[in-house]
Coordinates of C-alpha atoms and ligand atoms in Angstrom, one line a residue:
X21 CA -42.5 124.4 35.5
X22 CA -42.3 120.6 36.2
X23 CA -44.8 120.1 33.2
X24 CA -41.9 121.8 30.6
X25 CA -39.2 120.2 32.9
X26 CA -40.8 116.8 31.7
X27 CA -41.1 117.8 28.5
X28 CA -37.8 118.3 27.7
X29 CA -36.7 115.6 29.3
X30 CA -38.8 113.7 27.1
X31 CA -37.3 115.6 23.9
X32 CA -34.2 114.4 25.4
X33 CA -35.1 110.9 25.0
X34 CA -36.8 111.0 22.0
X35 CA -34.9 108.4 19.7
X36 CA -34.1 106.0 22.6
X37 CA -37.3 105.2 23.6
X38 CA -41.2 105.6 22.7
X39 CA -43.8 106.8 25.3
X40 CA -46.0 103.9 26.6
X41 CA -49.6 104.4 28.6
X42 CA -48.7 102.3 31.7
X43 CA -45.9 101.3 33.9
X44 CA -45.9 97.8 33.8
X45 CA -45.0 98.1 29.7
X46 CA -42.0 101.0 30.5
X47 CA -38.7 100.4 30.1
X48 CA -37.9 103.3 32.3
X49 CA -40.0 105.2 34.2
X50 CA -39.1 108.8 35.3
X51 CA -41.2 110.6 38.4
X52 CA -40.6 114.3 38.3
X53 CA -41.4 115.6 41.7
X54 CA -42.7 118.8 43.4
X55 CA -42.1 119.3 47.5
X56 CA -43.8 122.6 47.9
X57 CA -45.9 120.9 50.2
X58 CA -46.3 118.1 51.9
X59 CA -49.2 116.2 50.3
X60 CA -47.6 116.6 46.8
X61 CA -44.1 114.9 48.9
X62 CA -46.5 112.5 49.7
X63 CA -47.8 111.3 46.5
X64 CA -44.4 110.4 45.2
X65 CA -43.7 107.9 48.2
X66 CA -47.1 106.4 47.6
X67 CA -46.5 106.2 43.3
X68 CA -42.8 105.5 43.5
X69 CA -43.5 103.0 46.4
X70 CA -46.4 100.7 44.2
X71 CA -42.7 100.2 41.5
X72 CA -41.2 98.0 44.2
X73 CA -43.2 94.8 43.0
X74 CA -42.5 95.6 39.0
X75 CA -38.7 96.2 39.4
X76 CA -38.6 92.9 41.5
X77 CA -40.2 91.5 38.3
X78 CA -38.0 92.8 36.4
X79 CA -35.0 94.6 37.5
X80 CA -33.6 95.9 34.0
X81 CA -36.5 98.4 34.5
X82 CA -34.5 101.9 35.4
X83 CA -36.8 103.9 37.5
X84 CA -35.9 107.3 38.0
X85 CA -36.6 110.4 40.8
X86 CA -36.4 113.7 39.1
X87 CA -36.8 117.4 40.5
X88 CA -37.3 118.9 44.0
X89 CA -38.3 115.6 46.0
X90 CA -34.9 114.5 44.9
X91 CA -33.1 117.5 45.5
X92 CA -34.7 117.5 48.6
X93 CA -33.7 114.0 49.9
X94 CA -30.9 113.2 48.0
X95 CA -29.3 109.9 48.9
X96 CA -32.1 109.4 51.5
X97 CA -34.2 108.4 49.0
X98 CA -32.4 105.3 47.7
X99 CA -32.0 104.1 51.4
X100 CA -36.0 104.6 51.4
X101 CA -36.7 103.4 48.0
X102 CA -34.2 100.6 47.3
X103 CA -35.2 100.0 43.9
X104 CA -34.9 103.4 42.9
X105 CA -31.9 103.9 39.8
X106 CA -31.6 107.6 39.4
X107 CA -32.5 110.8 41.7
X108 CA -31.8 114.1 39.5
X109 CA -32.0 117.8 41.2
X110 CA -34.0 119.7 39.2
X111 CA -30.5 121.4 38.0
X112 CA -29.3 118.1 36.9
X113 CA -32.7 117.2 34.8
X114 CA -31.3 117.6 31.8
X115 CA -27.9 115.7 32.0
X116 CA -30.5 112.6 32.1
X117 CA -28.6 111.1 29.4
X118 CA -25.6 111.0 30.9
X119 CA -27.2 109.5 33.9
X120 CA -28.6 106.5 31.9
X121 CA -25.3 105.9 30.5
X122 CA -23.9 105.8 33.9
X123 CA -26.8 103.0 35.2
X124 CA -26.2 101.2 31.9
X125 CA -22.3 101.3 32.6
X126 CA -23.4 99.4 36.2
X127 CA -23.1 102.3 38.3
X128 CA -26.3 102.4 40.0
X129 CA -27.3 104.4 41.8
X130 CA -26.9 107.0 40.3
X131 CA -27.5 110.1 43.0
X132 CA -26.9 114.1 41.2
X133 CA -27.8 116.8 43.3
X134 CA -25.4 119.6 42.9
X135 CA -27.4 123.0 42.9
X136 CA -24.3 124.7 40.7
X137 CA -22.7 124.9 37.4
X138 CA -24.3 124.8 34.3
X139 CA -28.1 124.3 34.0
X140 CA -29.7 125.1 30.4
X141 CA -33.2 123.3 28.8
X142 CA -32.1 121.5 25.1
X143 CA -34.4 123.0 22.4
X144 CA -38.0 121.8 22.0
X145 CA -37.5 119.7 19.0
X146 CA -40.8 118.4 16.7
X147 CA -44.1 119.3 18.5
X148 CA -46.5 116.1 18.9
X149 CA -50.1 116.8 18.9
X150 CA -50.4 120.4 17.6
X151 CA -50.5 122.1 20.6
X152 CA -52.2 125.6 20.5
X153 CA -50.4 126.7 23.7
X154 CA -46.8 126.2 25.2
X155 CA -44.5 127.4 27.9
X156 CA -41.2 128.5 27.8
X157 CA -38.8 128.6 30.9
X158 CA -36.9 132.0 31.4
X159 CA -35.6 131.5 34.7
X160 CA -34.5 129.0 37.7
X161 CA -34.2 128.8 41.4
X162 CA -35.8 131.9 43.5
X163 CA -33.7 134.1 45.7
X164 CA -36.4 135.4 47.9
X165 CA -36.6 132.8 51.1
X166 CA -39.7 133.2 52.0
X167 CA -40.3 131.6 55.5
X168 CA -42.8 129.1 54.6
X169 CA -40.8 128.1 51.1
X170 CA -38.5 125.4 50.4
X171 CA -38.5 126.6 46.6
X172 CA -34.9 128.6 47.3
X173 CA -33.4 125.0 48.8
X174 CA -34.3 122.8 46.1
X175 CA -33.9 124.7 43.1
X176 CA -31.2 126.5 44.1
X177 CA -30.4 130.7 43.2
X178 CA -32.0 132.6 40.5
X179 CA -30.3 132.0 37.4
X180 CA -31.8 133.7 34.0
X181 CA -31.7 132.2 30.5
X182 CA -30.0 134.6 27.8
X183 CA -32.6 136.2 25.5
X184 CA -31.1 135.3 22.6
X185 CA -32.1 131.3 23.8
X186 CA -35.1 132.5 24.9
X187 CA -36.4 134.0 21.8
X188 CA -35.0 131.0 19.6
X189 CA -36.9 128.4 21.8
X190 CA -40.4 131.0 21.2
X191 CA -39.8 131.2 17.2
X192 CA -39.1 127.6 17.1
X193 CA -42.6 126.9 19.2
X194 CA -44.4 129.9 17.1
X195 CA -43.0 128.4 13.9
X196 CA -44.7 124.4 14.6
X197 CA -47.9 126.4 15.4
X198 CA -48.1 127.4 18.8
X199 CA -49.9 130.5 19.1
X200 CA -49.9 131.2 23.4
X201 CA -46.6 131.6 25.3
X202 CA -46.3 131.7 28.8
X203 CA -42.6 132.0 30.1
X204 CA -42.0 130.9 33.4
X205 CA -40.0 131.3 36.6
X206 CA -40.6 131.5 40.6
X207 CA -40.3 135.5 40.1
X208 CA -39.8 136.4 36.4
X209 CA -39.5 140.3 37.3
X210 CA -36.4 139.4 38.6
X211 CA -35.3 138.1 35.2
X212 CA -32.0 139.2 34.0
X213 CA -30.8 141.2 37.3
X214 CA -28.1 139.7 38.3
X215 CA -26.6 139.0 34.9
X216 CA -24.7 141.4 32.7
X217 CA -26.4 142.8 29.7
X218 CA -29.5 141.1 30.1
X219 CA -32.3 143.0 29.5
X220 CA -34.8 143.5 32.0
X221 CA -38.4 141.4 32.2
X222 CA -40.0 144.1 31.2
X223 CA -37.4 144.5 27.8
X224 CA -37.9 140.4 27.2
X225 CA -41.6 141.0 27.3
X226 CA -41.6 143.5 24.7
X227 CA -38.9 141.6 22.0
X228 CA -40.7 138.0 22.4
X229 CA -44.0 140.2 21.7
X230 CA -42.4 141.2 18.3
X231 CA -42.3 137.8 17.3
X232 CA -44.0 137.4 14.2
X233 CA -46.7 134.5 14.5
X234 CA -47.3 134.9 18.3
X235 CA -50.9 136.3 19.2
X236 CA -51.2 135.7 23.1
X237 CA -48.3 136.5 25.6
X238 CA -48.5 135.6 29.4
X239 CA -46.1 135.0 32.0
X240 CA -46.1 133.2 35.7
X241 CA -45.1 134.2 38.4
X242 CA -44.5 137.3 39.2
X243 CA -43.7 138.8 43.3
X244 CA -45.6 141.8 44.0
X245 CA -42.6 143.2 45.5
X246 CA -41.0 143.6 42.5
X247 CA -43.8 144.5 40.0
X248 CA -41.8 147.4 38.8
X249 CA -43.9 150.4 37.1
X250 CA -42.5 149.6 33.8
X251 CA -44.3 145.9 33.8
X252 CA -47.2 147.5 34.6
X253 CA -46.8 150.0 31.6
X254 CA -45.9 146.7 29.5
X255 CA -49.7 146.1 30.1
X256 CA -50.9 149.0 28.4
X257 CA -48.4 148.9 25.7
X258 CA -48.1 145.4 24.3
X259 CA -50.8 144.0 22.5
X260 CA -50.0 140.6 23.0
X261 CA -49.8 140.6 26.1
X262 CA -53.1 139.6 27.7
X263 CA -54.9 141.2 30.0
X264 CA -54.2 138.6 33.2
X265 CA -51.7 138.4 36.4
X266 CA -51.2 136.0 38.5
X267 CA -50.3 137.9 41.3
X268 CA -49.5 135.9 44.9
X269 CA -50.5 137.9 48.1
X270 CA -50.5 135.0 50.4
X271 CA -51.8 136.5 53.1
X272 CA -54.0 139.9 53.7
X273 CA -52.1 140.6 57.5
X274 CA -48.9 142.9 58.0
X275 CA -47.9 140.9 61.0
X276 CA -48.2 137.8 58.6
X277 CA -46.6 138.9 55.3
X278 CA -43.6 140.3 57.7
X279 CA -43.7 136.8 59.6
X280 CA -43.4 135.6 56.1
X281 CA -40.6 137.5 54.8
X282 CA -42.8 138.7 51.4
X283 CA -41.2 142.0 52.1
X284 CA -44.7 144.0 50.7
X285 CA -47.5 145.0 53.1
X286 CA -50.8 144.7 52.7
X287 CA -51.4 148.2 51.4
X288 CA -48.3 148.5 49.2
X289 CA -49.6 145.5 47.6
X290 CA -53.2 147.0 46.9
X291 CA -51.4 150.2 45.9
X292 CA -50.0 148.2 42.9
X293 CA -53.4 146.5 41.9
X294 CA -55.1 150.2 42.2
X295 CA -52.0 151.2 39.7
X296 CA -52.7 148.0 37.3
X297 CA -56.3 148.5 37.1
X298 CA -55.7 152.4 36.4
X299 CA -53.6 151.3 33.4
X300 CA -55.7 148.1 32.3
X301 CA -59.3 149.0 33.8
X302 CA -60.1 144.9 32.5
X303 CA -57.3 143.1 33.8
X304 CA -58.1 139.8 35.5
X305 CA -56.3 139.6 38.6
X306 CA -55.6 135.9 40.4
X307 CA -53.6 135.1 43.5
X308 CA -52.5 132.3 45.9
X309 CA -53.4 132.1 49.7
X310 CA -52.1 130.4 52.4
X311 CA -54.2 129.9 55.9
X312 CA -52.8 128.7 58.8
X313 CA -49.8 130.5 59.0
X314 CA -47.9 129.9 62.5
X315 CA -49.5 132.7 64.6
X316 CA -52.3 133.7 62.4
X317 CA -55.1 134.7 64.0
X318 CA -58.5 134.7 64.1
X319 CA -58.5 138.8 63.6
X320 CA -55.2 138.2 61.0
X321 CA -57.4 135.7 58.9
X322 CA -60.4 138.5 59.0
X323 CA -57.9 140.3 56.9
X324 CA -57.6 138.1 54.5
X325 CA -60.7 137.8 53.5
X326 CA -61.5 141.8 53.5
X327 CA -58.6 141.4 51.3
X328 CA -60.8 139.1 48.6
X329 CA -63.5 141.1 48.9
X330 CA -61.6 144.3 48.5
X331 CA -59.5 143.0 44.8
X332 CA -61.8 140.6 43.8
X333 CA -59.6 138.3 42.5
X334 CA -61.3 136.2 39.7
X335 CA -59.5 132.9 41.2
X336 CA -57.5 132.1 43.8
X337 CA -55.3 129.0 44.6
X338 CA -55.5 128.6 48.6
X339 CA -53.6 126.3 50.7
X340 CA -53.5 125.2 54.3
X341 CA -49.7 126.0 55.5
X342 CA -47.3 122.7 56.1
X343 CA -43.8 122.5 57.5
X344 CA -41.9 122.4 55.1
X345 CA -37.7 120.5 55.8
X346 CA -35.0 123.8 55.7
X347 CA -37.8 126.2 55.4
X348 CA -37.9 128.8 58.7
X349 CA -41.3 128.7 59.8
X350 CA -41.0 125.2 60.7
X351 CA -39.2 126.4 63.6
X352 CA -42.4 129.2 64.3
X353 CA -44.3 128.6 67.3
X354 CA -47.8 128.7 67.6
X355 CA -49.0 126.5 65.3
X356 CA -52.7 126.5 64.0
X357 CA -53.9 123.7 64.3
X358 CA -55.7 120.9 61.7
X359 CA -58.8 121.6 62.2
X360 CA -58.8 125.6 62.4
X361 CA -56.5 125.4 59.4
X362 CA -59.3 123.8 57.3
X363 CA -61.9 125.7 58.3
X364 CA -60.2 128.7 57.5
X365 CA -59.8 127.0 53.9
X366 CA -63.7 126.3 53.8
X367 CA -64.1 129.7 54.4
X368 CA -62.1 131.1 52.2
X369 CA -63.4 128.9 49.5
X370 CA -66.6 129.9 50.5
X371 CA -66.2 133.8 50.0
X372 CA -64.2 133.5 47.1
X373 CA -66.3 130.7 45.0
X374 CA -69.3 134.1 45.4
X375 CA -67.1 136.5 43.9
X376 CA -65.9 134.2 41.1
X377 CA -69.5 133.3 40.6
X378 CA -70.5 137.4 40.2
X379 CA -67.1 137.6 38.1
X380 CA -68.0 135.0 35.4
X381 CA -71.8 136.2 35.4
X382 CA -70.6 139.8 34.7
X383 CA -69.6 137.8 31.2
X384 CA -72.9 137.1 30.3
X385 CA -73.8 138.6 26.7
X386 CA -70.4 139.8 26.0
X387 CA -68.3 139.1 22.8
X388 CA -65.1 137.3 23.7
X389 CA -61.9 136.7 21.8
X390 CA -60.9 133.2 22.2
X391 CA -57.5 131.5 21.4
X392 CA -59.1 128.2 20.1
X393 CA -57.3 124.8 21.8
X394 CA -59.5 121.7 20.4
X395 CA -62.4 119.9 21.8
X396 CA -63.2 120.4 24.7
X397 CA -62.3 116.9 26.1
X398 CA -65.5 116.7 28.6
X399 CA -68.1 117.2 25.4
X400 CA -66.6 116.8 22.5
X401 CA -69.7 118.5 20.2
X402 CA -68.0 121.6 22.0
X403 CA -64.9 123.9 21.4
X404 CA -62.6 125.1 24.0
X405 CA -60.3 128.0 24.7
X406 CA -59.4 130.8 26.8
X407 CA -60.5 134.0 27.4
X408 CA -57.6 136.6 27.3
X409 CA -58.2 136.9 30.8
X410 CA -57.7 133.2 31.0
X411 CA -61.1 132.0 32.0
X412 CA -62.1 128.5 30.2
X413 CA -65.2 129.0 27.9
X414 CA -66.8 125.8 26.0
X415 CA -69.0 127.1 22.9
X416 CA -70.7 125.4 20.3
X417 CA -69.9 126.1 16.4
X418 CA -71.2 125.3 12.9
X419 CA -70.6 121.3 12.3
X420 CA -67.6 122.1 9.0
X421 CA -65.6 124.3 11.1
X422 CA -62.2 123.1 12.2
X423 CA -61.2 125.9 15.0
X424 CA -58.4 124.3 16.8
X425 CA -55.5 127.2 16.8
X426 CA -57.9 130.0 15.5
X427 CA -58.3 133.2 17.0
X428 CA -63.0 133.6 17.5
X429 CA -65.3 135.6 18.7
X430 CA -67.5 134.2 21.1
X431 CA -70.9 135.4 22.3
X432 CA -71.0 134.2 26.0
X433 CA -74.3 132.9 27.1
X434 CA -73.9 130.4 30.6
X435 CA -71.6 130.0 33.4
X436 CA -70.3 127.1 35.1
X437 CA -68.6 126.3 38.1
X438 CA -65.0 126.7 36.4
X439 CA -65.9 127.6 32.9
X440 CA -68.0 129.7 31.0
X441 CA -70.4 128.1 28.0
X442 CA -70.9 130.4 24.5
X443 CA -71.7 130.1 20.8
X444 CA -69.4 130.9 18.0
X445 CA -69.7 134.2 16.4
X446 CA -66.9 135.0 13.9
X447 CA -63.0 133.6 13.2
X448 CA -60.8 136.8 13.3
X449 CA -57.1 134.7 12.2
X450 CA -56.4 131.5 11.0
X451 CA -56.3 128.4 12.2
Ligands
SAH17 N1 -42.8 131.7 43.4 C1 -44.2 131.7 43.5 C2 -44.8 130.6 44.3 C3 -44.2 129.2 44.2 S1 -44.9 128.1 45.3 C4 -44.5 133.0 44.4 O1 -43.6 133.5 45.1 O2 -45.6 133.4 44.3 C5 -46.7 128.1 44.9 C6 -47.5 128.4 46.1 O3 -47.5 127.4 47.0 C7 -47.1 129.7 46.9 O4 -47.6 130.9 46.3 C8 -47.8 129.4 48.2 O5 -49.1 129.9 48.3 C9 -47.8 127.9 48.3 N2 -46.9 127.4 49.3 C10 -45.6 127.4 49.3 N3 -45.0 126.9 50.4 C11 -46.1 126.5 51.1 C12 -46.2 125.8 52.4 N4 -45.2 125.5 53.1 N5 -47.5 125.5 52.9 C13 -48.6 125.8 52.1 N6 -48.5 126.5 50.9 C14 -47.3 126.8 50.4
SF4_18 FE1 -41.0 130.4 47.4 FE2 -41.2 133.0 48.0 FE3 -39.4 132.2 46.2 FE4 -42.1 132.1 45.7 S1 -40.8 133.9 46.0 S2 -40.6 130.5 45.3 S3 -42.9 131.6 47.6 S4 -39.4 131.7 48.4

């Protein structure tokens, strides 16, 4: 989300200023911030921090604090960071303009944090490098307060983009070559409930799919309580969209998930995998994890891991749980501590780097469609793309073939650690 939050803030500017490599040569110099946890908080003191000594150089440079650190932190962040300009919520983003005009006007700082009113992303406008693949925001804020999450605080209540916008920003992609769309929001099946006439996630799914020029449809993320029966019918029904879900259990314990406020258990949650997999027998499934929760146990972390072993996820993202400011479990006693918490991340690691391994290895010898994206930027004598169930596989191809943005057959032949390695077979469309 931050990724096409920066981009469009960089369409914004387009006209005013040129992108430059390195900081020392920027006239401004925007960080866009994430504060899910703490490390990623972290890094933005440390980078924003190492701008004191160039704006002491030379003080006409406006340096900006964009998105959930400075929703987060508000004014508290100038008093940190002096030489900061500019902090923009991530609902304020796109009035960057106007912010600029502000500083230029001498009204520094400039300090817009308001969760409300109106927040809408400006069109794409011209595409730079070709790019293959392209995300598309259909949603903002999250409603669901999960204990841990400071998501709901910083980026306010759900709010959902009309269709109409949404489809115009996916032909205008489709129509300067993209080929992949993934839309985006902290719980897309949630899209459209709470305004009128919207149609639901699953109706959105099925009229972007009908865009002419699209091949691959994905979306991100999506809360198991409310994968609704007709998303998973959406599955088996549109062609498009591929066979992968990204579906976050964060924890395989009852007493967890209810400490946790996920409002699924453990067995409602493998009820709706059993359901997918009925309807899509090849569906990839992937997941985040946290360990360490305050009060999980040994026996509660046991459960977990059963829990890998029993989906099989073909990734998982897994964190170690941090306190995060406004979020309830800070308050949660019996904290794990350090040590146990990254032990129970080795572990997890452990367990789930084996099943990924038999995963990509069940690949072996199979002929695989592949959404072509360039060169792979590691060995450049290779191609890279995805699989529909989004694993990376490098292959090699005939020297006078230009691939990037076809649709191949690949015959898979090797694994890697986070990749799999083939050989070109066939191009079924384009470039
Ligand atoms: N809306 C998405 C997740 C957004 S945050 C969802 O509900 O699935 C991305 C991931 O960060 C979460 O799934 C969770 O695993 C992790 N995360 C969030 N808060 C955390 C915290 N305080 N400590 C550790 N991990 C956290
Ligand atoms: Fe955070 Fe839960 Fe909302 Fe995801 S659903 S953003 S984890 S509060």
């Amino acid at each position: 989300m931050n990724e096409y939050d920066s981009e469009r803030m960089l369409a914004l500017l387009r006209g005013e200023y040129v992108p430059c490599r390195r900081p020392e040569e920027a006239d401004l110099i925007l960080v866009n911030t994430c504060s899910v946890r703490q490390k990623a908080e972290e890094k933005v003191y440390s980078l924003v921090g190492r701008f004191k000594q160039l704006k002491a150089r030379r003080p006409e440079v406006v340096i900006g604090i964009c998105g959930c650190v400075a929703q987060q932190e508000g004014k508290h962040l100038v008093k940190r960071l002096p030489h900061v300009d500019m902090v923009l919520g991530p609902r304020r983003i796109f009035h960057l303009r106007e912010a600029l005009r502000e500083i230029e006007a001498g009204h520094r700082p400039v300090v817009w944090v308001e969760l409300d009113g109106d927040w809408s992303p400006p069109p794409p406008g011209p595409l730079g490098e070709r790019p293959v693949k392209a995300y598309v925001t259909i949603m903002q804020g999250c409603d669901n307060f999960c204990s841990y999450c400071v998501v709901p605080y910083v980026r306010g209540r759900e709010i959902s983009r009309p269709p109409e916008e949404i489809l115009r920003e996916v032909e205008c992609l489709v129509s300067q070559g993209v080929r992949e769309v993934t839309l985006l929001g902290q719980n897309v099946n949630s899209y459209g409930r709470k305004e009128q006439g919207f149609p639901s996630f699953a109706e959105l799914l099925r009229l972007v799919s009908e865009i002419e020029g699209l091949w691959r449809l994905r979306f991100t993320t999506s809360h198991p309580k409310d994968l609704s029966p007709d998303l998973i019918e959406a599955f088996g029904e549109l062609e498009k969209l591929c066979e992968h879900l990204h579906l976050p259990v964060q924890s395989g314990s009852n007493r967890i998930l209810r400490l946790m406020n996920r409002k699924y258990t453990r067995e409602e949650y493998l009820e709706k995998v059993r359901r997918l997999r009925e309807v899509v027998p090849e569906i990839a499934l992937t997941t985040d994890l946290i360990v360490g929760f305050p009060g999980e146990t040994e026996e509660d972390f046991r459960e977990t891991l059963a829990l890998l072993e029993e989906v099989r996820y073909q990734e998982i993202f897994s964190f170690k749980y941090s306190d995060r400011p406004l979020a309830r479990a800070r308050d949660f006693p019996e904290k794990v501590p350090e040590e146990v918490k990254a032990a129970r991340l080795a572990e997890v690691h452990r367990v789930q780097a084996r099943i990924t391994g038999e995963i990509y290895r069940s690949y072996l010898g199979r002929q695989e469609e592949i959404l072509v994206e360039g060169r792979s930027e590691r060995n450049p004598a290779l191609w890279t793309g995805r699989t529909r169930t989004n694993l990376v596989v490098n292959f090699s191809a005939p020297e006078d073939l230009d691939l990037k943005g076809a649709l191949v057959h690949v015959l898979i032949k090797d694994t890697g650690k986070h990749s799999l390695r083939g050989e070109y077979l066939a191009t079924l469309k384009g470039p």
